XYZ file of C-alpha atoms in Angstrom:
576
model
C 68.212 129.602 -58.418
C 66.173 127.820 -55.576
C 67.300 127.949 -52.071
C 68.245 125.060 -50.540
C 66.980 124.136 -47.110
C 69.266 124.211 -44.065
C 68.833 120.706 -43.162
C 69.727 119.505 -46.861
C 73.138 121.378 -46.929
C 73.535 120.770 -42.616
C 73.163 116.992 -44.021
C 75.379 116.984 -46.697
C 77.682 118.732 -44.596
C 78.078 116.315 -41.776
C 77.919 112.926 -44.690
C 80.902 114.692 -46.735
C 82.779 115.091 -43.252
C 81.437 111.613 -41.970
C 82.950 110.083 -45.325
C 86.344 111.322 -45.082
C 86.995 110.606 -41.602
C 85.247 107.058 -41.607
C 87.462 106.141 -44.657
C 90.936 107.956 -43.107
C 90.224 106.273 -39.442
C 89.182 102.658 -41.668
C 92.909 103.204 -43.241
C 94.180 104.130 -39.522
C 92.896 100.609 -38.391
C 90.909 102.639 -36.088
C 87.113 102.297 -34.721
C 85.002 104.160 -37.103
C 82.988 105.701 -34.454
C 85.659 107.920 -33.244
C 86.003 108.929 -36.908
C 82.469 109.991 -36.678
C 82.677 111.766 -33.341
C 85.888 114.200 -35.287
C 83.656 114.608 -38.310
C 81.176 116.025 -36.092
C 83.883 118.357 -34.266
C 84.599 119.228 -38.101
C 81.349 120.375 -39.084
C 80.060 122.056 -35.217
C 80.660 126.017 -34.387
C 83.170 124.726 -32.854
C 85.624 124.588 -35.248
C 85.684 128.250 -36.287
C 87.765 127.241 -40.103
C 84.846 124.715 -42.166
C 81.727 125.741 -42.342
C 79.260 124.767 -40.008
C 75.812 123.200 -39.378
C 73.151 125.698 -39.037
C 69.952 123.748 -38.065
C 71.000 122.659 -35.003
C 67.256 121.594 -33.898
C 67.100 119.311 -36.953
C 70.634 117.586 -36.782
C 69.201 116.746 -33.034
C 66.255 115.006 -34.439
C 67.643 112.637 -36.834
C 70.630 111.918 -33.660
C 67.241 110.845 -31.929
C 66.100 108.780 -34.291
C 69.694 107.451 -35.072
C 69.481 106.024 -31.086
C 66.199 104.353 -32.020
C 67.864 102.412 -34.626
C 70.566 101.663 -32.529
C 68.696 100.358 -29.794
C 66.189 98.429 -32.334
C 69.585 96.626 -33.991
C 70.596 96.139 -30.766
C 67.367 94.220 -29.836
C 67.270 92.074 -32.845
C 70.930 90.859 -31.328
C 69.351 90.124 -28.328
C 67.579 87.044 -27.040
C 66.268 86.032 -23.539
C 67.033 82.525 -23.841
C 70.472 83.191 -24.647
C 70.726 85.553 -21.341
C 68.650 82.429 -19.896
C 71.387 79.746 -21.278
C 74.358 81.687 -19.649
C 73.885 80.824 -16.401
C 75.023 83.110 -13.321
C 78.286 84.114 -13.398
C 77.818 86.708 -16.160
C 74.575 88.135 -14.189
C 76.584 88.221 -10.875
C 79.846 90.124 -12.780
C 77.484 92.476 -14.826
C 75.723 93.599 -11.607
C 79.095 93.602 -9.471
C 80.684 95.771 -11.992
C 77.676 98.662 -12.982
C 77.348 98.771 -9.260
C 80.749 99.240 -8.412
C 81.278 101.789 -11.337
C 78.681 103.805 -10.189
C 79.868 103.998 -7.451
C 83.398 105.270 -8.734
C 81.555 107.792 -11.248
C 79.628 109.322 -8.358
C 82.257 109.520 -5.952
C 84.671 110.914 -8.630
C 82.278 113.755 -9.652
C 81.466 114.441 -6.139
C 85.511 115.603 -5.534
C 85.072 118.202 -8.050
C 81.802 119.396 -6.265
C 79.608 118.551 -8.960
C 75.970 118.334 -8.754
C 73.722 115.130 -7.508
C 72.722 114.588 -10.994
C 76.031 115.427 -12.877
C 77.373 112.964 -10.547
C 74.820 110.267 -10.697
C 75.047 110.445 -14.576
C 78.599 110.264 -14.465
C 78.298 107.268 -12.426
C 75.741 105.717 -14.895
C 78.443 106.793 -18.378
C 81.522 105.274 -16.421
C 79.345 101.629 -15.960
C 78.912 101.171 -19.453
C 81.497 99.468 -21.551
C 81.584 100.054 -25.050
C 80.059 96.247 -26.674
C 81.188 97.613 -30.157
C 84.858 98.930 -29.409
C 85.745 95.567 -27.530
C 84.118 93.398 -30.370
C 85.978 94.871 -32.993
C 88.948 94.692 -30.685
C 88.502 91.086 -29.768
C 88.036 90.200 -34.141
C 91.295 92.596 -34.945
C 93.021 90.451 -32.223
C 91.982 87.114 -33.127
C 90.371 86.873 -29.436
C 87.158 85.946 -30.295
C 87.126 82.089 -29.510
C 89.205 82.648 -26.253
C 87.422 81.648 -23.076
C 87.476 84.888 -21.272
C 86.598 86.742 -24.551
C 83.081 84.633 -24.640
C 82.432 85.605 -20.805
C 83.019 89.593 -21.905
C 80.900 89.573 -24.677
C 78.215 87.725 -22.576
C 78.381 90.347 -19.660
C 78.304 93.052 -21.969
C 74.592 92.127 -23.349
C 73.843 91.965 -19.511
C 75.432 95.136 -19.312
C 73.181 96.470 -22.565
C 70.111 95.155 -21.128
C 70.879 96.818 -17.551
C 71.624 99.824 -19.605
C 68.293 100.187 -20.798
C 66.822 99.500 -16.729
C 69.305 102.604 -16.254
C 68.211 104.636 -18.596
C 64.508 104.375 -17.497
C 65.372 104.897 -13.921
C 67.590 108.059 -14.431
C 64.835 109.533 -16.691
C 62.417 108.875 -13.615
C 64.798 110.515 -11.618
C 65.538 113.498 -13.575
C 61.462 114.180 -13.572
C 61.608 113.987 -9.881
C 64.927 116.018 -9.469
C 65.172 113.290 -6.252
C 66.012 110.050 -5.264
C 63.105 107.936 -3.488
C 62.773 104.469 -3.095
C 59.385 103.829 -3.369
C 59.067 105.868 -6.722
C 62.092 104.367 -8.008
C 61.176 100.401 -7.064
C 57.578 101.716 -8.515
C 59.444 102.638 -11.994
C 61.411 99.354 -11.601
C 57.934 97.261 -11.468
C 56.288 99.692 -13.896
C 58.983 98.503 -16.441
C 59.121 94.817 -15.675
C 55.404 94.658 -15.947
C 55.695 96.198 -19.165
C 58.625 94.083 -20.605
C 56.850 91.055 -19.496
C 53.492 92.365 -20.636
C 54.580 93.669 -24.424
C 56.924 90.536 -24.948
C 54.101 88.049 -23.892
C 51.565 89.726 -26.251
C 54.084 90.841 -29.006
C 55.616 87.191 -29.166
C 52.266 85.506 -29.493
C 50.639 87.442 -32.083
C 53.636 89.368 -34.350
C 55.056 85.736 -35.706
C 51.670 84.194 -36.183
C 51.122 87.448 -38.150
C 54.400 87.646 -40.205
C 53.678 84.132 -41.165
C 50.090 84.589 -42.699
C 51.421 87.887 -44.463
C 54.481 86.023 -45.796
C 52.933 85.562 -49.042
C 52.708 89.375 -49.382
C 55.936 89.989 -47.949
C 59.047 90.848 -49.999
C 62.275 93.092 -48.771
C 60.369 96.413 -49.188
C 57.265 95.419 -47.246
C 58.977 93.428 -44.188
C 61.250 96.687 -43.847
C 58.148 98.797 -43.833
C 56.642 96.456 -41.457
C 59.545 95.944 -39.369
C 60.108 99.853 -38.795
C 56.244 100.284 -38.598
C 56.211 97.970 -35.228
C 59.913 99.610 -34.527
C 58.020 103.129 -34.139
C 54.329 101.894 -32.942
C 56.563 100.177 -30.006
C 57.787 103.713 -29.241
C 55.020 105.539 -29.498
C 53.585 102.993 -26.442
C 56.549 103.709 -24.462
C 56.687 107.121 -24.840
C 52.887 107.157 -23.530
C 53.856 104.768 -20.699
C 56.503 107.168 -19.709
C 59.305 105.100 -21.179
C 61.886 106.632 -23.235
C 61.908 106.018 -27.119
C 64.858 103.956 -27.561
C 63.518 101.947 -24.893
C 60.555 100.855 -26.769
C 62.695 100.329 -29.683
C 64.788 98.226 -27.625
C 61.494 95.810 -27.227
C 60.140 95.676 -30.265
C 63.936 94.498 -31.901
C 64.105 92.126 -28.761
C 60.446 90.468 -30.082
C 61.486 90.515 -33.468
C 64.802 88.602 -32.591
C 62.770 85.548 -32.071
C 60.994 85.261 -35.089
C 62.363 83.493 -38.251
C 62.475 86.841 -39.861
C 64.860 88.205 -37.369
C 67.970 87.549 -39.776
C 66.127 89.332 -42.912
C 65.019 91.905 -40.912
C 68.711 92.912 -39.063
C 70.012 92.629 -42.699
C 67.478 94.934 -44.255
C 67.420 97.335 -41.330
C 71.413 98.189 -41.141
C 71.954 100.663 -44.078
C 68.996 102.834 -41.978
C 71.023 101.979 -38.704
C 74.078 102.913 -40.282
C 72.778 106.111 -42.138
C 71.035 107.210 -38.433
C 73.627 105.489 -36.183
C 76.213 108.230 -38.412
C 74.531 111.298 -37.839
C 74.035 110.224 -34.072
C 77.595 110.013 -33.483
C 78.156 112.746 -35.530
C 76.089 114.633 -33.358
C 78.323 113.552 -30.449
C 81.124 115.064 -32.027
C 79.315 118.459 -32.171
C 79.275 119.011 -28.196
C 82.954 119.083 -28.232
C 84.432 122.168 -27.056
C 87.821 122.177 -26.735
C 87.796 125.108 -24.887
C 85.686 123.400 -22.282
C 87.964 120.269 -22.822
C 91.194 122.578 -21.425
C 89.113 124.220 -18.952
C 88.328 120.538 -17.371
C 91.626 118.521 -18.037
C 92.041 117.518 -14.495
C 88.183 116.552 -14.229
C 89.100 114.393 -17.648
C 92.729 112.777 -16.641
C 91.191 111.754 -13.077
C 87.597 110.023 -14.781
C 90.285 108.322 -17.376
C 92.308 107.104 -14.265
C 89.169 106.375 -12.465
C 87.870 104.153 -15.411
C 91.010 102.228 -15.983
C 91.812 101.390 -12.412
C 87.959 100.555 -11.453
C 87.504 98.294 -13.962
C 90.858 96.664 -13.542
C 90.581 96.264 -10.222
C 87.003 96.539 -9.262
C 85.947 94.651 -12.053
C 88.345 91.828 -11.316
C 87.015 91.411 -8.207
C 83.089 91.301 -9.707
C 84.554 88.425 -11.962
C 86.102 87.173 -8.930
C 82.859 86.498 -7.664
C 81.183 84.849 -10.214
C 83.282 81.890 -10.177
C 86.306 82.810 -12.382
C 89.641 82.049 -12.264
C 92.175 84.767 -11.045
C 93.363 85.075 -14.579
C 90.591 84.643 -16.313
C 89.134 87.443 -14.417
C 92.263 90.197 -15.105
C 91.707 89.447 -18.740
C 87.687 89.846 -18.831
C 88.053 93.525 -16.330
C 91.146 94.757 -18.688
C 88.963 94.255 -21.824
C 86.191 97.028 -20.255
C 88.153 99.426 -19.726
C 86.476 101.809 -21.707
C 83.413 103.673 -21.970
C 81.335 103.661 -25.409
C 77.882 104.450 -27.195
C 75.815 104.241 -24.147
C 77.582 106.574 -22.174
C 76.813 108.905 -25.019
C 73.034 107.707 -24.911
C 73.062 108.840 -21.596
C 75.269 112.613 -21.992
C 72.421 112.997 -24.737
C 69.524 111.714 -22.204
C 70.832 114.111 -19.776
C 70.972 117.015 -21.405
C 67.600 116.607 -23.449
C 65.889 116.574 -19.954
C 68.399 119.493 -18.755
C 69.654 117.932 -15.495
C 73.361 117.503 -16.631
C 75.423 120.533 -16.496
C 76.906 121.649 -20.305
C 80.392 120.635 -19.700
C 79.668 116.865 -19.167
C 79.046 115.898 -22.322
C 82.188 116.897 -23.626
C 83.940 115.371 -20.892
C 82.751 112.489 -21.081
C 83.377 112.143 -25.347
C 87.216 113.286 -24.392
C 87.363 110.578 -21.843
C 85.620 107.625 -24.242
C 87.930 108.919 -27.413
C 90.880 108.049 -24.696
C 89.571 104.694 -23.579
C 88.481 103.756 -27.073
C 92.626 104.126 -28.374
C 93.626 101.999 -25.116
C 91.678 99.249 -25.171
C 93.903 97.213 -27.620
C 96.487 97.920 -25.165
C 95.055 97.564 -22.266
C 93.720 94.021 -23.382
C 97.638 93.056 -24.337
C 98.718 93.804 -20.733
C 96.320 91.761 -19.264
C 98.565 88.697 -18.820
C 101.355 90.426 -17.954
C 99.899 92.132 -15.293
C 98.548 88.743 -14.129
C 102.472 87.646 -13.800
C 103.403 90.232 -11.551
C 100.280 89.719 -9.228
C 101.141 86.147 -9.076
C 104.887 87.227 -8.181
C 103.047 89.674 -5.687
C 100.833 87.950 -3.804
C 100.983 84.551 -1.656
C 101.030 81.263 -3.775
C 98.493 79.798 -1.772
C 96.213 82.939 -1.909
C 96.876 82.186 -5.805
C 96.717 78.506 -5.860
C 93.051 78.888 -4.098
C 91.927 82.042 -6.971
C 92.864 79.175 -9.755
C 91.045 77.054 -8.122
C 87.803 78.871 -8.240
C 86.307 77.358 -11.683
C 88.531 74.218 -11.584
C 88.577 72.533 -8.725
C 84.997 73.161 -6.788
C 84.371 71.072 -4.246
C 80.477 71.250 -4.861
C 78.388 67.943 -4.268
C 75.688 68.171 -7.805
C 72.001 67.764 -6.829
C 70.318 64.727 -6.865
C 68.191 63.749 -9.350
C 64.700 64.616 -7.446
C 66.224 67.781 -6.634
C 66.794 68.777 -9.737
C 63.574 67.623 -10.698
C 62.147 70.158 -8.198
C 64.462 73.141 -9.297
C 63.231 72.823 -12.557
C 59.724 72.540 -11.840
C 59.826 75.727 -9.723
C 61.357 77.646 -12.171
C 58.734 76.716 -14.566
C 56.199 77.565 -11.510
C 57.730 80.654 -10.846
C 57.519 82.154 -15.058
C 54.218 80.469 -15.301
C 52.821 82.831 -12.193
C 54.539 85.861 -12.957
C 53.428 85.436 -16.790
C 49.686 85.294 -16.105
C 49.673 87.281 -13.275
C 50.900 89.962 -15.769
C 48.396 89.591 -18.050
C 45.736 89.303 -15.961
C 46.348 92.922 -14.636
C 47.168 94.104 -17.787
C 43.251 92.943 -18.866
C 42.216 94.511 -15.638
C 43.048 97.308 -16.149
C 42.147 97.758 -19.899
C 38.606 96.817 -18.920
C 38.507 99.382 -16.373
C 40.280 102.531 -18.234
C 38.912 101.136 -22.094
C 36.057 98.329 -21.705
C 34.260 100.694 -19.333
C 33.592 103.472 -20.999
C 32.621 101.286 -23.883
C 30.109 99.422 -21.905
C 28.487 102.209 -20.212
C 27.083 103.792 -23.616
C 25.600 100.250 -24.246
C 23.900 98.884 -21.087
C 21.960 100.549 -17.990
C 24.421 101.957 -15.451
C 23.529 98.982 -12.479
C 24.805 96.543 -15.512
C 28.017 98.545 -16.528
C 30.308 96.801 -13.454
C 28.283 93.232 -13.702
C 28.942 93.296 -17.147
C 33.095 94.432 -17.211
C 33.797 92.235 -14.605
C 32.344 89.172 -16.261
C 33.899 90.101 -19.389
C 36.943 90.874 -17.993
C 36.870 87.240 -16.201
C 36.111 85.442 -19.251
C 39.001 87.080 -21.063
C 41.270 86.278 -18.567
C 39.973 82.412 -17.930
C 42.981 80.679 -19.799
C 45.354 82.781 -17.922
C 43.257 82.126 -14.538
C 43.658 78.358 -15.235
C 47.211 78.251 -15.985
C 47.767 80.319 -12.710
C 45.071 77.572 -10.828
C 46.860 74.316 -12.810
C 48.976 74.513 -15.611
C 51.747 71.660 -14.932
C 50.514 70.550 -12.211
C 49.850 67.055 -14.247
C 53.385 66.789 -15.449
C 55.177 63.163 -15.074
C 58.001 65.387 -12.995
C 55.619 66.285 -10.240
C 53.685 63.204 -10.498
C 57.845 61.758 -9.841
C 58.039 63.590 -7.086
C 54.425 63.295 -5.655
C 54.779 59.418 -5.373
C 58.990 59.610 -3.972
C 58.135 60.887 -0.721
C 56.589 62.732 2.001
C 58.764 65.929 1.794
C 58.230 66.451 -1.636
C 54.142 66.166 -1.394
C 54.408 68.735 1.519
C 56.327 71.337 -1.339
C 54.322 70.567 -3.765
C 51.224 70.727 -1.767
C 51.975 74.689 -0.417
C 52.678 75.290 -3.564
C 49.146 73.634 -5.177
C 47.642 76.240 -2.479
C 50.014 79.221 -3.067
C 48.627 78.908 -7.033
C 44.823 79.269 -5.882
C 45.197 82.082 -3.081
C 46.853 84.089 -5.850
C 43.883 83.354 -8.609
C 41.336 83.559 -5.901
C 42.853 87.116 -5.256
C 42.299 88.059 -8.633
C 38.798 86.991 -9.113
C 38.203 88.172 -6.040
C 38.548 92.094 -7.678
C 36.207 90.922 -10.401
C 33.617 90.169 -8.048
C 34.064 92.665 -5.785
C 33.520 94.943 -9.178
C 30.539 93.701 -9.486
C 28.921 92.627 -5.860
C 31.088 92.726 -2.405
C 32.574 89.716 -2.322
C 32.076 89.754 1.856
C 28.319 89.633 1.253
C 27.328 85.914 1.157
C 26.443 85.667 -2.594
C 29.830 87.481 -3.490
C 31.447 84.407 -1.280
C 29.394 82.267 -3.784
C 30.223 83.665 -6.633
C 34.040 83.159 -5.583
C 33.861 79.819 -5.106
C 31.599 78.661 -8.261
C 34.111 80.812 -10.440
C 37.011 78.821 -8.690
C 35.577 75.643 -9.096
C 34.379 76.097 -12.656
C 38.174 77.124 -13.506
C 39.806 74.321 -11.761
C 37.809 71.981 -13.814
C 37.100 73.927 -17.015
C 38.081 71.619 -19.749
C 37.547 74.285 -22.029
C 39.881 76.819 -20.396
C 42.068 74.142 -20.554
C 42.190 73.654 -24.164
C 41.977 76.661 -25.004
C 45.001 77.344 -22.319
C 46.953 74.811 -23.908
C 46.748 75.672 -27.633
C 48.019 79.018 -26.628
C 50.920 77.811 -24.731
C 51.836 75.815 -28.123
C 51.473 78.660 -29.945
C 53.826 80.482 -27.848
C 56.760 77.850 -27.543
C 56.675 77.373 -31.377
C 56.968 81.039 -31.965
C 59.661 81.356 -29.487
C 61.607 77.736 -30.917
C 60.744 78.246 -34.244
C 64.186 80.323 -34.993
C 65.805 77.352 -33.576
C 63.946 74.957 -35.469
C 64.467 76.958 -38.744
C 68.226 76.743 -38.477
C 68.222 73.046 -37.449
C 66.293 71.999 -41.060
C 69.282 74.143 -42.637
């Protein structure tokens, strides 16, 4: 008889376990995930009366791979102009209430004399709502086209997306075992770079590419191709210094605005499903009830400290976004839980071992808690609203109502809003091109180089990479130089008056300073750029840009290529 291998029968194991529960917590009208998290208890060393996994290493690799396709389904939920189309009050509640819960977490672990990192990952777990446990809450309800229930959902994809921010910046921090500003606002600008940079690229090229392989494409191949871009995406992070399910997180954000994004998501969730299982699963294993006793206080007081921050803390970040008093009790009593990122994060820690061991299990007790709440907690939402209005002054309560209904806010005329939009359009066509261009700087220097120098004399190598590297970046130098600047809006508010020109003319000179300061490292590559025919090469590159009409065409064909990639989801589901 052959022997079977230790991850086959660990597998089968944890599925048999995972099957039962899922179906007896389905039949309990309860979420599935907590059935997953007791399958794992089932099946860990834990329980000392089932048998038990044995490959502990492997089980931890597939949970790894489970959070990539988490965070990949998670990104093809996703879109930017969706976060874009929300407006600020979500943004402004989102960031109230991580900050605030942080806050809580940290100060929470710190009265039990727990360590800078336990507590700052504690403070991370407890800012995370669970997006999964209140949608299934909301549908079970009958919530879901409620007002208030639409604001949740919307700050909880800000929440997701601030997740991921967290979970770059803790793993910087856990590297440097120390909190410093610069290094932490460089990781911050490291990763907006790269979001920018990869979404840019990935967005221009990945739909023109699924559409010329389309003829070749059937369910197998896109899934092979979707996964193969899922796990090339993580293999960049992972070199960047990013973690994997971040880079999963990007590619399933790119993919969400192609015309394939649909197919994909629907191909894609039996693998999620399969993975997302033995994730949670995993989860489950770290409980110790043991360690669960041992901590009860530690457990009661983070419950406590979850329900009453986000009840009250997070009232007051709804508060100020613009909502209504009661508006606002029902969006903070519909977080009051913690979910599948806090366990992302437990996980995060202790794979870079900088949370202590009994955190993780705290933490699971705590979101098992929340999790069977939450129904509950959403019910006594307007009550609770009924006795604060009984509480507190009428007038304090007549002016909360009138937050969202009864603003006395003069709207912008129409030049002004002319000009708002135009600088917004300014402002994403600098930062756009500006990351490009040092993305092409800097593969020139650390790739084009090396290239170059086996091909030319070494007084040629820099001549030669910086005026490749210029002529690559030319489009992008253009649209930084003049790209709008034409428009019938600015032309509108060229001719109304004096104190637009004068806006309009800093900014004309804002544009060129900032491509002058980028081919000014080109030619300063190749000659000093103080010497006099450095100065001249500075100004003939400037002046050949500004009135390129070949950088502009080609400048403007890839602009169209990029707004029909990004509308073409939009345009697909207006022909059906």
């Amino acid at each position: 008889m052959s022997q079977l291998e230790p991850l086959i029968a660990d597998l089968a194991l944890i599925l048999i376990c995972a099957g039962v529960m899922t179906l007896l917590f389905k039949s309990l009208k309860q979420p599935i995930v907590l059935g997953y998290i007791v399958a794992g208890f089932l099946a860990s060393p834990n329980m000392p009366y089932m048998p038990s996994v044995t490959d502990g290493h492997g089980i931890h690799i597939w949970s790894e791979i489970g959070v990539i396709f988490l965070l990949f389904s998670l990104g093809l939920e996703f879109s930017f102009k969706k976060i874009l189309k929300m407006g600020a009050a979500p943004i402004i509640a989102a960031l109230a209430i991580i900050l605030a819960m942080m806050y809580v977490g940290a100060c929470t672990g710190e009265l039990f004399g727990w360590s800078q990192m336990d507590c700052i990952y504690l403070g991370g777990m407890l800012a995370m709502s669970s997006t999964t446990i209140i949608f299934k809450a909301f549908d079970d309800m009958g919530l879901r086209k409620e007002r208030f229930a639409g604001l949740v959902l919307s700050v909880l994809i800000i929440e997701d997306i601030l997740a991921i921010v967290l979970m770059v910046m803790l793993s910087t921090l856990a590297v440097s075992k120390e909190f410093e500003g610069s290094q932490m606002l460089n990781s911050i600008l490291t990763l907006g770079l790269y979001l920018v940079l990869w979404f840019t690229v990935g967005l221009y090229f990945i739909p023109m590419a699924l559409r010329k392989l389309k003829p070749l494409m059937n369910e197998e191949t896109l899934l092979i191709t979707a996964l193969a871009l899922c796990f090339g995406m993580v293999v960049a992070a992972s070199a960047a210094g990013f973690s994997a399910a971040f880079g999963a997180f990007v590619m399933g954000s790119i993919l969400a605005e192609t015309v394939e994004a649909e197919t994909i998501e629907h191909l894609v969730a039996p693998v999620k499903n399969l993975f997302g299982a033995i994730f949670f699963v995993s989860v489950g294993m770290m409980v110790d009830v043991a360690l669960i006793i041992e901590y009860i206080i530690p457990i009661v007081s983070i419950i406590a400290a979850v329900i009453l921050g986000q009840t009250i803390l997070s009232t007051c970040g709804f508060l100020l976004s613009g909502q209504s008093l009661k508006t606002s009790m029902q969006c903070s009593f519909s977080l009051t839980q913690i979910g599948e990122f806090a366990f992302i994060l437990a996980t995060l820690g202790t794979s870079l071992g900088v949370t202590s061991d009994f955190l993780y299990p705290i933490v699971v007790a705590v979101s098992v808690f929340t999790t069977f709440t939450t129904p509950y907690m959403i019910r006594l939402a307007v009550p609770a609203y009924n006795v604060v209005a009984r509480v507190l002054p009428a007038k304090l309560i007549a002016k909360l109502e009138r937050i969202t209904d009864e603003k006395d806010e003069q709207a912008p005329d129409e030049l002004q809003q002319i000009w708002n939009s135009c600088f917004k359009r300014f402002i994403f066509t600098m930062l756009i091109n500006s990351v490009l261009c040092i993305a092409i700087m800097a593969i020139m220097y650390y790739f084009g180089q090396p290239i170059i120098e086996s091909m030319v004399p070494a007084e040629w190598v820099h001549p030669v990479t910086a005026l490749i590297g210029v002529v690559i970046c030319g489009p992008f130098l253009w649209m930084l130089m003049r790209a709008g600047g034409d428009s019938p809006e600015v032309n509108k508010l060229w001719y109304s008056s004096p104190h637009w020109r004068v806006r309009l003319t800093a900014y004309g000179v804002l544009r060129i300073v900032i491509t002058a300061i980028f081919v000014s490292f080109f030619v300063d590559y190749a000659i000093p750029w103080t010497s006099w025919l450095g100065i001249v090469a500075l100004i003939a590159i400037l002046l050949f840009i500004f009135h390129s009409s070949v950088l502009e065409k080609h400048s403007n064909k890839m602009v169209k290529n990029f707004t029909d990639n990004l509308s073409a989801r939009e345009r697909l589901k207006e022909q059906e």
